[in-house]
XYZ file of C-alpha atoms in Angstrom:
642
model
C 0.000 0.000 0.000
C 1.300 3.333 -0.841
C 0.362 6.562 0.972
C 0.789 9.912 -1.023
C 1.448 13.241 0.339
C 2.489 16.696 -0.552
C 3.289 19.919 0.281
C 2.926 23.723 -0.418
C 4.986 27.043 -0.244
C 4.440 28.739 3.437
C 2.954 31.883 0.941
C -0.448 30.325 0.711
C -1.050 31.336 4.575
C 2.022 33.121 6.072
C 3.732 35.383 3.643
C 2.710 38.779 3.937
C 3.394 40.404 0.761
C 0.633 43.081 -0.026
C -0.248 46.783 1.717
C -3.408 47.750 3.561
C -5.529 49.829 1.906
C -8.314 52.270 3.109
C -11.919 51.582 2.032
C -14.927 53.626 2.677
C -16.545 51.460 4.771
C -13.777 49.262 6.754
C -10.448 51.153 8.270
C -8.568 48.859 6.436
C -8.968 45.828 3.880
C -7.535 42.031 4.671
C -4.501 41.576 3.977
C -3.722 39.184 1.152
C -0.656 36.689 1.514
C -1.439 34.660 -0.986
C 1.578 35.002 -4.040
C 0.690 31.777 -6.128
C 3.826 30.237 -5.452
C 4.629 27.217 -6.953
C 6.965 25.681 -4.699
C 6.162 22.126 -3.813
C 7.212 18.562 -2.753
C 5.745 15.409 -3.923
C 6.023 11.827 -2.414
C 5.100 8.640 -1.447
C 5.950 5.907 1.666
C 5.385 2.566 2.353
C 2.405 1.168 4.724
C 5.049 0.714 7.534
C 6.333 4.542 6.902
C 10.189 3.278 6.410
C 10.251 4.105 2.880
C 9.880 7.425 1.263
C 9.967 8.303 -2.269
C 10.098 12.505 -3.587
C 8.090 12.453 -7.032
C 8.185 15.761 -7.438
C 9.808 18.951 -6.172
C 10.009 22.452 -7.002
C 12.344 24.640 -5.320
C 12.084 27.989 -6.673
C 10.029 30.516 -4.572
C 8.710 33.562 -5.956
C 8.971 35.755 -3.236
C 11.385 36.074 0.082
C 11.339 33.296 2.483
C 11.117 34.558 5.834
C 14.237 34.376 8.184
C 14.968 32.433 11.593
C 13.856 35.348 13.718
C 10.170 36.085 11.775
C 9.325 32.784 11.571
C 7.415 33.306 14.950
C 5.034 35.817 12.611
C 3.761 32.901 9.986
C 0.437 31.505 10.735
C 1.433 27.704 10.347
C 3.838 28.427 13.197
C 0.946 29.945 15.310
C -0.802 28.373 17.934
C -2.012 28.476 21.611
C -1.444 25.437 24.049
C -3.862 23.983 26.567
C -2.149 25.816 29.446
C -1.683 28.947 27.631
C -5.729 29.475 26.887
C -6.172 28.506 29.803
C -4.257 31.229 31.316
C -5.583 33.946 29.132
C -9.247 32.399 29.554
C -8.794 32.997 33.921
C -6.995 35.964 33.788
C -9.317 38.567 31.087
C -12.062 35.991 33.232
C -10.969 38.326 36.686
C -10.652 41.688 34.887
C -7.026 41.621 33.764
C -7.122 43.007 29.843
C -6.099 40.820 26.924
C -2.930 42.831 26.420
C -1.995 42.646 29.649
C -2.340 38.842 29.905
C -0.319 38.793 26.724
C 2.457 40.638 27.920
C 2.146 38.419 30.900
C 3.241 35.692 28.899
C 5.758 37.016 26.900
C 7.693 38.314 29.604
C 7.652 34.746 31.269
C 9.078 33.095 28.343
C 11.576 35.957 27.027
C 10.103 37.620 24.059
C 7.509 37.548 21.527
C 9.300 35.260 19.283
C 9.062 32.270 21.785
C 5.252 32.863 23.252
C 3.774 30.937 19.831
C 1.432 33.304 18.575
C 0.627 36.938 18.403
C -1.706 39.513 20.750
C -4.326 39.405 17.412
C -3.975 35.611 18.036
C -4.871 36.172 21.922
C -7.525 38.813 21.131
C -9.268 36.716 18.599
C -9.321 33.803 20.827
C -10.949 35.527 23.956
C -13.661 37.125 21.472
C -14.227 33.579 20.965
C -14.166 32.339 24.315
C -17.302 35.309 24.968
C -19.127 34.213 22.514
C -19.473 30.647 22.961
C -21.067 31.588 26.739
C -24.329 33.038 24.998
C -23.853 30.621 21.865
C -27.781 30.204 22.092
C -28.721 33.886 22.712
C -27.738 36.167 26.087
C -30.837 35.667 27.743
C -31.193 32.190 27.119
C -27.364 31.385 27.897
C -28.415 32.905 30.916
C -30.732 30.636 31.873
C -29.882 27.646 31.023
C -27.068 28.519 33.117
C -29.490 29.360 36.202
C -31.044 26.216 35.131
C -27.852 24.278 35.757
C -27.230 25.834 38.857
C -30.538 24.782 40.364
C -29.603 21.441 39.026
C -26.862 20.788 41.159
C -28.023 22.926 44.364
C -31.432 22.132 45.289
C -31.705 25.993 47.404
C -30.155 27.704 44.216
C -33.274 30.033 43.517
C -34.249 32.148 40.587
C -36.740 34.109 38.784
C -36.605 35.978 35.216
C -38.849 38.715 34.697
C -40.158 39.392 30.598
C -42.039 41.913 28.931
C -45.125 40.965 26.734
C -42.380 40.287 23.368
C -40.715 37.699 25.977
C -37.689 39.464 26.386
C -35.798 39.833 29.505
C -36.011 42.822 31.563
C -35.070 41.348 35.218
C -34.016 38.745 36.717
C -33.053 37.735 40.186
C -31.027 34.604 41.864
C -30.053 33.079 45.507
C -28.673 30.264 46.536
C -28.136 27.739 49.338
C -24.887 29.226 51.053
C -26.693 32.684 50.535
C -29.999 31.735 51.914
C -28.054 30.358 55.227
C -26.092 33.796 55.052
C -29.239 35.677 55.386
C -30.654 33.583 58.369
C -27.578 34.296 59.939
C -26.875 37.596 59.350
C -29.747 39.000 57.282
C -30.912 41.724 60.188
C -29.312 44.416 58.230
C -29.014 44.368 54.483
C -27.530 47.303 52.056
C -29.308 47.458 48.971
C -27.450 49.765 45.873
C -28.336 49.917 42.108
C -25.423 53.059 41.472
C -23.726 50.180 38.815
C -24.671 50.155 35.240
C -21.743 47.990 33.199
C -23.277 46.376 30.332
C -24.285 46.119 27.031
C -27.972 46.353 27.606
C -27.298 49.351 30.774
C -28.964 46.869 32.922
C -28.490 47.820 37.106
C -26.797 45.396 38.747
C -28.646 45.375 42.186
C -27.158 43.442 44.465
C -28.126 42.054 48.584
C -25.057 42.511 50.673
C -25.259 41.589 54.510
C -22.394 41.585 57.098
C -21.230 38.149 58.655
C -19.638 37.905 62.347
C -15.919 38.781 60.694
C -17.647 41.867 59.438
C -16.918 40.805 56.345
C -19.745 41.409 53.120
C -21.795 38.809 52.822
C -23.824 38.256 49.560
C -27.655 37.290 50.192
C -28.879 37.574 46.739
C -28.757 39.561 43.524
C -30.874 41.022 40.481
C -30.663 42.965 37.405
C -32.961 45.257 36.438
C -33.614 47.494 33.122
C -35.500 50.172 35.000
C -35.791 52.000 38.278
C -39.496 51.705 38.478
C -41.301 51.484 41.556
C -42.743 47.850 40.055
C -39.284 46.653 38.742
C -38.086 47.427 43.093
C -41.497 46.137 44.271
C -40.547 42.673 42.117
C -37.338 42.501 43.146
C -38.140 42.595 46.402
C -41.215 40.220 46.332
C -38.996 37.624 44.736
C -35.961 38.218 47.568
C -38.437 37.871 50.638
C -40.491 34.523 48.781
C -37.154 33.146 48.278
C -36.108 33.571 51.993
C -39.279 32.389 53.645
C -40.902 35.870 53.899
C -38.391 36.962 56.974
C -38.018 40.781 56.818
C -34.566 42.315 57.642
C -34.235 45.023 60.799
C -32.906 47.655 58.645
C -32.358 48.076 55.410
C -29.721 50.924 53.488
C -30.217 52.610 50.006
C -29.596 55.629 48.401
C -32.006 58.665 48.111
C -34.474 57.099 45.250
C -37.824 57.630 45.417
C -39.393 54.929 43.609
C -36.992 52.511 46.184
C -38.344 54.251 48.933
C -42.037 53.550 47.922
C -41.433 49.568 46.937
C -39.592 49.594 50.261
C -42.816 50.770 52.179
C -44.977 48.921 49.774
C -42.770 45.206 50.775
C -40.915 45.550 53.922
C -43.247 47.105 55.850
C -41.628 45.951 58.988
C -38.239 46.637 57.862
C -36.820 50.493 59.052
C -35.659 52.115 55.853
C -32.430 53.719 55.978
C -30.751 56.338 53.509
C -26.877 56.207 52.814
C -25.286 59.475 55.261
C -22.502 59.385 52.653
C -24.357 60.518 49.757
C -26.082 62.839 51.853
C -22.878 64.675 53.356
C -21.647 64.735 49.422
C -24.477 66.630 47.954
C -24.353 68.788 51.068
C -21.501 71.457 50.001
C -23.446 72.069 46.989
C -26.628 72.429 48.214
C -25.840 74.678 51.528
C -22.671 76.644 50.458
C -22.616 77.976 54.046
C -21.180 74.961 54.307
C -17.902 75.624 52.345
C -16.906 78.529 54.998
C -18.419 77.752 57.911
C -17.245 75.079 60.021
C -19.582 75.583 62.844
C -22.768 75.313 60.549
C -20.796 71.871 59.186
C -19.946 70.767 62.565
C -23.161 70.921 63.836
C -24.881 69.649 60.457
C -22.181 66.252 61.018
C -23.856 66.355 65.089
C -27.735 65.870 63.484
C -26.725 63.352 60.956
C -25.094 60.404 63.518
C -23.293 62.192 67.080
C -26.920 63.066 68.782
C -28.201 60.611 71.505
C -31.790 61.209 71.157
C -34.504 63.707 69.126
C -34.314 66.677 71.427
C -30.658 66.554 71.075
C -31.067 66.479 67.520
C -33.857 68.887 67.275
C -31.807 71.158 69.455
C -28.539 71.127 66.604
C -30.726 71.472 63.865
C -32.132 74.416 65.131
C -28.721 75.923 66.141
C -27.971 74.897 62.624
C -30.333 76.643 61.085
C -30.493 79.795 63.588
C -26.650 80.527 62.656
C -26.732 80.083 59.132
C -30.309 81.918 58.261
C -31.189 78.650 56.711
C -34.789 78.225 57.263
C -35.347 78.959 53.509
C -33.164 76.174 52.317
C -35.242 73.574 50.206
C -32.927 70.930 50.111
C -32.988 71.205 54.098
C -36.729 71.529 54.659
C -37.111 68.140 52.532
C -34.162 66.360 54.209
C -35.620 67.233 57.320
C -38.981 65.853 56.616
C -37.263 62.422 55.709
C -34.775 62.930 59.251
C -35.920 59.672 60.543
C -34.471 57.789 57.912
C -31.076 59.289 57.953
C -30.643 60.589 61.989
C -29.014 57.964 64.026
C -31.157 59.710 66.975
C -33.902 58.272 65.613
C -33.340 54.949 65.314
C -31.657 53.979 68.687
C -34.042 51.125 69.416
C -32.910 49.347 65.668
C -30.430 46.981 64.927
C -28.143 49.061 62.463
C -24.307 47.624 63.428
C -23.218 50.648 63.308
C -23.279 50.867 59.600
C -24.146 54.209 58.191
C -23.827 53.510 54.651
C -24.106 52.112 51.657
C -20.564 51.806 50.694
C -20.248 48.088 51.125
C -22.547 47.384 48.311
C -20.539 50.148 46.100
C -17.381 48.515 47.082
C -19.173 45.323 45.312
C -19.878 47.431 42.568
C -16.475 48.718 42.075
C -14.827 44.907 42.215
C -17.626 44.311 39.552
C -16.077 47.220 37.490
C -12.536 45.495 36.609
C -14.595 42.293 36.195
C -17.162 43.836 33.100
C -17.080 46.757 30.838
C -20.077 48.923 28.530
C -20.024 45.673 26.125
C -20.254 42.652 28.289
C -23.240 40.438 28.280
C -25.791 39.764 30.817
C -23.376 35.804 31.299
C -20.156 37.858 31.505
C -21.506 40.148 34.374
C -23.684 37.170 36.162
C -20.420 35.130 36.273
C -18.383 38.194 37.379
C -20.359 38.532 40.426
C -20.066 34.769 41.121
C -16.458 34.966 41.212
C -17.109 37.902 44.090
C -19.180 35.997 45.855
C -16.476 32.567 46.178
C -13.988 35.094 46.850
C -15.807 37.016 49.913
C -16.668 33.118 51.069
C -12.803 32.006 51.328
C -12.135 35.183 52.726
C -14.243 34.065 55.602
C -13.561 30.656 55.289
C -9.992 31.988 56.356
C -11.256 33.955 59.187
C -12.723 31.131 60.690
C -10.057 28.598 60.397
C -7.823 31.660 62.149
C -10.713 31.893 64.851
C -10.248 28.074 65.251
C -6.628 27.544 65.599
C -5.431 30.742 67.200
C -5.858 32.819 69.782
C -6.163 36.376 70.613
C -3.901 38.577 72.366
C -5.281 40.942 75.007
C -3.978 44.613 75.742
C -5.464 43.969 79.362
C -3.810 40.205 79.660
C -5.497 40.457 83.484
C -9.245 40.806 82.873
C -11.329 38.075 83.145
C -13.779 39.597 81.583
C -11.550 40.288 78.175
C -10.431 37.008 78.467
C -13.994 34.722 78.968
C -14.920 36.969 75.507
C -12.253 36.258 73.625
C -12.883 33.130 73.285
C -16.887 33.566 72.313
C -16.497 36.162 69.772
C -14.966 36.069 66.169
C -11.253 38.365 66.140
C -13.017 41.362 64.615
C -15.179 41.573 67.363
C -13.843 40.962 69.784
C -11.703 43.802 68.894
C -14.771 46.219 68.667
C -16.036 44.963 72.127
C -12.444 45.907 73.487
C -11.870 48.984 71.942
C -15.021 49.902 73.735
C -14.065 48.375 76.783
C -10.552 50.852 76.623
C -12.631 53.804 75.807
C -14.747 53.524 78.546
C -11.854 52.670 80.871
C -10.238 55.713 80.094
C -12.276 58.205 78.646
C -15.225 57.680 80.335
C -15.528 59.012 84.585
C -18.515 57.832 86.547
C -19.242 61.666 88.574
C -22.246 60.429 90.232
C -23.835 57.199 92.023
C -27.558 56.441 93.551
C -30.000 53.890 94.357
C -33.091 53.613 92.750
C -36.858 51.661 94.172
C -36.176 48.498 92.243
C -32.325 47.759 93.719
C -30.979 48.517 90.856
C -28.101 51.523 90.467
C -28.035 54.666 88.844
C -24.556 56.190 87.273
C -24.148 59.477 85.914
C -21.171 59.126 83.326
C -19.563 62.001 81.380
C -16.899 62.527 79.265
C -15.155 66.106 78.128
C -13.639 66.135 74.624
C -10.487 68.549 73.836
C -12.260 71.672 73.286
C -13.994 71.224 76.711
C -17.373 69.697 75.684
C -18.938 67.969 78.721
C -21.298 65.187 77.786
C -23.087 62.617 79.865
C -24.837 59.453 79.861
C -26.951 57.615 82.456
C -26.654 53.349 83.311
C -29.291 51.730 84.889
C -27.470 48.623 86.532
C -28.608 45.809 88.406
C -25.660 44.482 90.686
C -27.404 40.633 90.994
C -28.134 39.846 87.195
C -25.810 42.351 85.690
C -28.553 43.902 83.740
C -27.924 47.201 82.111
C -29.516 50.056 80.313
C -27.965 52.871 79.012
C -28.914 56.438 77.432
C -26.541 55.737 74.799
C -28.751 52.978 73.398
C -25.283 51.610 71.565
C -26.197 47.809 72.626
C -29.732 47.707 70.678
C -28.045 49.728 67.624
C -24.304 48.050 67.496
C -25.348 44.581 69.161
C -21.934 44.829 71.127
C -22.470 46.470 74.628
C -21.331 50.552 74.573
C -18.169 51.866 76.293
C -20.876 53.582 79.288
C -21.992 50.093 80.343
C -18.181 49.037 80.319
C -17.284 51.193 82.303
C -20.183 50.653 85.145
C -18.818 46.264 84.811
C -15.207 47.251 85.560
C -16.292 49.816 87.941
C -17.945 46.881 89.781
C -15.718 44.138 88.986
C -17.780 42.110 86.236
C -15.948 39.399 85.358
C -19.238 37.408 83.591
C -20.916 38.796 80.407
C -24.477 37.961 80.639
C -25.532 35.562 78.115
C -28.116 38.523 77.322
C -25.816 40.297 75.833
C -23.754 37.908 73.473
C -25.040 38.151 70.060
C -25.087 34.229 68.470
C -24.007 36.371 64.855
C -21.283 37.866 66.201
C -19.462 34.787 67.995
C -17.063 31.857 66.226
C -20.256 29.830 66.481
C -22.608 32.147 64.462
C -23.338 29.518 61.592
C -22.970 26.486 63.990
C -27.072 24.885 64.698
C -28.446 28.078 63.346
C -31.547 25.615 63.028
C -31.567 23.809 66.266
C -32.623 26.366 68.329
C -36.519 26.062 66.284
C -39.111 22.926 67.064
C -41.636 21.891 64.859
C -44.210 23.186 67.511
C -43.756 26.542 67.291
C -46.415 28.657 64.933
C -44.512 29.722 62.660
C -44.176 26.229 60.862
C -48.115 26.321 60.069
C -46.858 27.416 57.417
C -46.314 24.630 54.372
C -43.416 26.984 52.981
C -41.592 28.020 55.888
C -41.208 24.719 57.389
C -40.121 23.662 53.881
C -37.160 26.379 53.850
C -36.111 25.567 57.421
C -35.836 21.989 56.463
C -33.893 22.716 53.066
C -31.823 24.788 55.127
C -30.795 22.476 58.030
C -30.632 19.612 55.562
C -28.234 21.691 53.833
C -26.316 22.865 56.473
C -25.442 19.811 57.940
C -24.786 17.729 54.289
C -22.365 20.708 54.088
C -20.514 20.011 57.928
C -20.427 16.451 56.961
C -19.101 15.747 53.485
C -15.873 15.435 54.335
C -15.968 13.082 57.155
C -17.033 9.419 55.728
C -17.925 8.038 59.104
C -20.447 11.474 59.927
C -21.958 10.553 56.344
C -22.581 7.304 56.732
C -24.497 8.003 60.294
C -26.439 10.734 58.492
C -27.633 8.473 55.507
C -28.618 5.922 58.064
C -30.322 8.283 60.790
C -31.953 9.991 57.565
C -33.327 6.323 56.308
C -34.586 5.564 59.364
C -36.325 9.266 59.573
C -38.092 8.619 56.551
C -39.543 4.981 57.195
C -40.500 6.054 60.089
C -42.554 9.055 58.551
C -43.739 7.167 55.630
C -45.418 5.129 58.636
C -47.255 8.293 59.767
C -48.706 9.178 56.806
C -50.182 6.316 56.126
C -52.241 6.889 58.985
C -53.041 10.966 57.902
C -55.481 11.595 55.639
C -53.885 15.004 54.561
C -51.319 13.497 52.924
C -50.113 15.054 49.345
C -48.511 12.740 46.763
C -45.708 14.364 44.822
C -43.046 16.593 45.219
C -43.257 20.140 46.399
C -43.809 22.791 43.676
C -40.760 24.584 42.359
C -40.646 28.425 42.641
C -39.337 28.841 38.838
C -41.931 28.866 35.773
C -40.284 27.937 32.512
C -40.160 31.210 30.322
C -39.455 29.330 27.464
C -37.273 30.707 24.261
C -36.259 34.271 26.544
C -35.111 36.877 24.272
C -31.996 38.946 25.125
C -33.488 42.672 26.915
C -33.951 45.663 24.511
C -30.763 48.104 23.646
C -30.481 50.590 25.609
C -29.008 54.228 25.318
C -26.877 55.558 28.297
C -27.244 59.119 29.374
C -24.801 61.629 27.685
C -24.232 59.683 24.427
C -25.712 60.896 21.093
C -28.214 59.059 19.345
C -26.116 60.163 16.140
C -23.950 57.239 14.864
C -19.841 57.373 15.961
C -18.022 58.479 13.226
C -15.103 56.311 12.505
C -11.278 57.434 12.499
C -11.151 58.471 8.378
C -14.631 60.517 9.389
C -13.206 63.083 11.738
C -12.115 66.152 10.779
C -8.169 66.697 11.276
C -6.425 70.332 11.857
C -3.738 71.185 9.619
C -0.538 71.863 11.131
C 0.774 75.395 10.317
C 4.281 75.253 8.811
C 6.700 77.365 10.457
C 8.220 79.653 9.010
C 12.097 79.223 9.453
C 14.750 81.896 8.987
C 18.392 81.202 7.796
């Protein structure tokens, strides 16, 4: 058997030979490398491959071969290895640019001529690489990727919002590890939509909590196409029936309207909350008395989160508003009318963690900024802030495993109190609780002591600042229970007890912090039997849906504590058989009984179209005029004399 082969000149795919040239409606044409060369070789070789036989060969090339050190530039010579796409695939995949990730490469293997193929070569394959995610369509990429998720977690949530052509407009997602988050940690919650980064200007709207590291947490995100009081009021429909209807304490968001309505409209036990920050930036500009006066601005910074209760604050805003001959102000008469939502001296009996912003979720948002750009698709910017997510979750993955197998060391190595709460809360907080526990030590005096009818104590605390300010605080203390109250209200805002109340323990030699006052979400053990502490007999698991999500959730909570230990699987599969023959016995016997599984929350939108184009504000409606388009200014010649 004889096998036949030949070969061709390198011209018919490498040679470049020929000059761009400009057409009217492409920069510049393709170049052609093609030279009709005749240069070939002819042969033949055996079936075993020993033998070969040249039948033909023509040696003369029409054009110049190219030399040892531009062979690197000929296509046939080009290509990209497993490990190399792979490296340019993860690093433009966190936000590193193509030509960066090129140069990457070069520089690791010591020049262009030895990386294999060129940065058109890398570019071209990473255009690639994007399209293949939405191969079927954006939308539909999209979910048929949520559909895959819920596949393989059975808490993975989601719901797509369409408009009456079927096209996607919104769509929201949470899943297992998030929904355990939120149990956890879900009493506060900062809500932002500032970040629009993609091809269709869809918001990216995301749910960030804070664990017991005080770390961001993610509880669930959404993309919307509008800011719409119905587009807010679905989104957060969808977040609360995901998450068993629980409400958070307090929620933060900037100063939108239609946000503000939804909010009222869905979490109408939740306390609304505006973001200080964007109020003390617009404040300059709106109040120029502001610029030049630093006791209007100091007392402005008093009414916004430094007052301890309303007649404090109403007492600074007036003084505000005396010394500046403001009372004419717009922008102040409507912030005022809104001052419960942004005062911290009106929310002292709230759950707020001291948070006074919504700068958590924008620090999301700006992560999410080196991960997508004004031309990625809805896939790109879903899988961007998946990548966030598993990064904030080793982050505390890390903090616990250096809660676990460390210890803390204490400025006051000789307090027993210090040293009992060390070892219940996470580093971080401990550190807040003994920051406190200095300040009160040593910037805090006790100036006055007295009994009241019901055996508890009365101190009268005050503290003077450096330009002489004398302010004071009053602890109720009981000295059998260690119960305390103070003016302050810092425990029922911060969860960690205030400096005042610190102060009154070491005054009287406290060495045991009442269980009262140990927050389960801010101790090592936050996550630990979150679900334990509930029993099927209590009211709230009337409900067919609730008990469902608390069982999801413990299921999956302790499948996750397991997994890696085969003996603690093997006892849970068994305990869990026996569970269910058991029940299977019982309802027999109950005549309520419902055959088949429980409903999914997801309805199949079928073929979903990709959302509508959408203009972003400040950019013409006129189209871009290309390079050869724009008008160029003639140099003037100067005029040289010899």
């Amino acid at each position: 058997m004889i096998i036949k082969g030949r070969g061709y000149c390198c011209s018919k795919s490498g040679v470049k030979v020929s000059k761009p040239t400009i057409d009217d409606q492409k920069r510049y044409r393709k170049l052609d490398t093609r030279t009709g060369c005749l240069a070939c070789i002819y042969f033949n070789a055996d079936k075993e491959g020993k033998n070969w036989e040249v039948t033909k060969f023509v040696e003369e090339h029409n054009h110049p071969l190219a030399s040892e050190n531009d062979k690197h530039l000929l296509r046939s010579q080009r290509s990209i290895s497993n490990a190399q796409a792979s490296l340019l695939k993860n690093m433009t995949g966190v936000g590193i640019r193509t030509t960066d990730a090129y140069n990457f490469l070069v520089d690791e293997v010591g020049g262009v001529e030895n990386v294999g193929f060129s940065k058109t070569d890398a570019y071209n394959f990473v255009q690639r690489e994007r399209k293949a995610l939405i191969d079927s369509g954006d939308a539909m990429s999209l979910s048929n990727i949520l559909r895959e998720r819920k596949s393989e977690d059975n808490m993975f949530s989601y719901d797509i919002q369409t408009d009456e052509m079927n096209r996607l407009i919104s769509f929201f997602w949470i899943d297992g590890r998030s929904k355990i988050d939120y149990d956890c940690f879900g009493a506060v919650i900062i809500f932002d939509t500032t970040y629009r980064l993609n091809k269709y200007n869809l918001a990216c709207a995301p749910f960030i909590a804070v664990n017991h590291h005080m770390q961001n947490v993610f509880v669930g995100g959404a993309f919307i196409a509008t800011e719409t009081i119905e587009s807010f009021c679905w989104v957060f429909e969808t977040f609360l029936r995901f998450v068993g209807g629980k409400q958070p304490i307090t929620i933060f968001t900037d100063q939108d309207q239609a946000m503000a309505v939804s909010i009222e409209r869905v979490f109408s036990n939740t306390r609304h909350r505006l973001c200080q920050w964007h109020i003390s930036k617009k404040a300059p500009s709106k109040v120029p008395a502001f610029n030049h006066d630093r006791c209007i601005r100091s007392l402005f910074y008093n009414c916004m989160s430094k007052c301890d209760s309303e007649v404090e604050f109403e007492n600074s805003w007036s003084d505000m508003i005396r010394r500046g001959n403001l009372g004419e102000n717009r922008w102040l008469q409507d912030l005022f009318k809104v001052r419960m939502k942004w005062s911290t001296a009106f929310n002292k009996e709230r759950l707020d963690l001291g948070i006074l912003s919504t700068q958590r979720s924008e620090s999301a948002n700006n992560v999410l900024h080196g991960c997508s750009k004004a031309t990625s698709s809805l896939v790109e910017c879903y899988l961007g802030l998946d990548k966030l997510t598993s990064s904030w979750r080793r982050s505390e993955h890390e903090e616990d495993f250096r809660c676990k197998h460390g210890s803390v060391t204490l400025k006051y190595s000789d307090c027993l109190l210090l040293k009992k709460v060390s070892k219940i809360y996470t580093r971080k907080c401990y550190s807040l609780f003994e920051q406190s526990f200095m300040d009160g030590a040593v910037g805090v005096c006790i100036v006055e002591e007295s009994r009241l009818t019901d055996e508890r104590i009365l101190y009268v605390l005050q503290h003077s600042d450096i330009a002489n300010n004398v302010k004071q605080w009053f602890v109720s203390f009981h000295p059998t229970n260690y119960d305390a109250d103070c003016s302050c209200r810092g425990f029922q805002t911060r969860g960690i007890l205030c400096k005042h109340i610190l102060r009154v323990y070491n005054h009287k030699n406290v060495t045991q912090l009442p269980e009262k006052y140990i927050l389960r979400r801010f101790t090592v053990s936050a996550k630990k039997d979150v679900y334990r502490f509930k029993t099927a007999s209590q009211d709230d698991f009337d409900s067919n849906l609730v008990f469902r999500s608390h069982m999801m959730r413990f299921t999956y909570d302790l499948t996750r504590r397991v997994e890696d230990c085969k003996i603690a699987r093997e006892y849970v599969l068994s305990a869990m058989n026996d569970i269910a023959k058991k029940s299977d016995e019982i309802l027999e016997h109950d005549e309520k009984v419902k055959n088949g599984l429980f409903p999914d929350n997801q309805t199949d939108k079928g073929n979903v179209r990709d959302p509508p184009a959408m203009r972003r504000k400040g950019r013409s409606n006129n189209r871009p005029k290309s390079h050869w388009e724009k008008p160029t200014q003639r140099k003037s010649k100067k005029l040289v004399f010899k």
